[in-house]
Amino acid sequence: MSECKKKEGVTGEDFVLKKAAEHWLLIRRLNQDAWEEEEEEEEEEEEEEEEEEEEEEEEECGEEEEEQ
């Protein structure tokens, strides 16, 4: 069996390097996905905070108008 692999030019080192590269790409992809998801969550939180601030400003303006 090892003779067949040697004939094909595939060594144990080649196999290990290929698997390491596959794992590295998978980890990189997962990290990228997680980073994008975190970024989306931060954007959503910022939007929610802006909406809350706008609502508070509108309430404050409404209260000031009622007082006058």
Coordinates of C-alpha atoms in Angstrom, one line a residue:
M1 CA 0.0 0.0 0.0
S2 CA 2.8 2.4 0.9
E3 CA 4.4 1.5 -2.4
C4 CA 1.3 2.7 -4.3
K5 CA 1.3 6.0 -2.5
K6 CA 4.9 6.5 -3.2
K7 CA 4.3 5.8 -6.9
E8 CA 1.5 8.4 -6.9
G9 CA 3.8 10.9 -5.2
V10 CA 1.8 11.2 -2.1
T11 CA 3.7 11.0 1.2
G12 CA 2.6 11.0 4.7
E13 CA 3.9 14.6 5.0
D14 CA 1.9 15.6 2.0
F15 CA -1.2 14.1 3.5
V16 CA -0.6 15.9 6.9
L17 CA 0.0 19.2 5.1
K18 CA -3.1 18.9 3.1
K19 CA -5.2 18.1 6.2
A20 CA -3.6 20.9 8.1
A21 CA -4.5 23.3 5.2
E22 CA -8.1 22.1 5.1
H23 CA -8.4 22.6 8.9
W24 CA -6.8 26.0 8.7
L25 CA -9.3 27.1 5.9
L26 CA -12.2 25.7 7.9
I27 CA -11.1 27.5 11.1
R28 CA -10.6 30.7 9.1
R29 CA -14.0 30.4 7.6
L30 CA -15.6 29.8 11.0
N31 CA -13.8 32.8 12.5
Q32 CA -14.9 35.0 9.6
D33 CA -18.5 33.9 10.0
A34 CA -18.3 34.6 13.8
W35 CA -16.7 38.0 13.2
E36 CA -19.4 38.9 10.6
E37 CA -22.1 37.7 13.0
E38 CA -20.7 39.8 15.9
E39 CA -20.4 42.8 13.6
E40 CA -24.1 42.4 12.6
E41 CA -25.1 42.2 16.3
E42 CA -23.2 45.3 17.1
E43 CA -24.9 47.2 14.3
E44 CA -28.3 46.0 15.5
E45 CA -27.5 47.2 19.0
E46 CA -26.4 50.6 17.7
E47 CA -29.6 50.9 15.7
E48 CA -31.7 50.0 18.8
E49 CA -29.8 52.5 20.9
E50 CA -30.4 55.2 18.3
E51 CA -34.1 54.4 18.1
E52 CA -34.3 54.6 21.9
E53 CA -32.5 57.9 22.0
E54 CA -34.9 59.3 19.3
E55 CA -37.9 58.1 21.3
E56 CA -36.6 59.7 24.4
E57 CA -36.0 63.0 22.6
E58 CA -39.5 62.9 21.2
E59 CA -40.9 62.3 24.7
E60 CA -38.9 65.1 26.1
C61 CA -40.0 67.5 23.4
G62 CA -43.6 66.4 23.9
E63 CA -43.3 67.1 27.7
E64 CA -41.7 70.5 27.1
E65 CA -44.6 71.5 24.7
E66 CA -47.2 70.4 27.3
E67 CA -45.5 72.5 30.0
Q68 CA -45.6 75.6 27.7

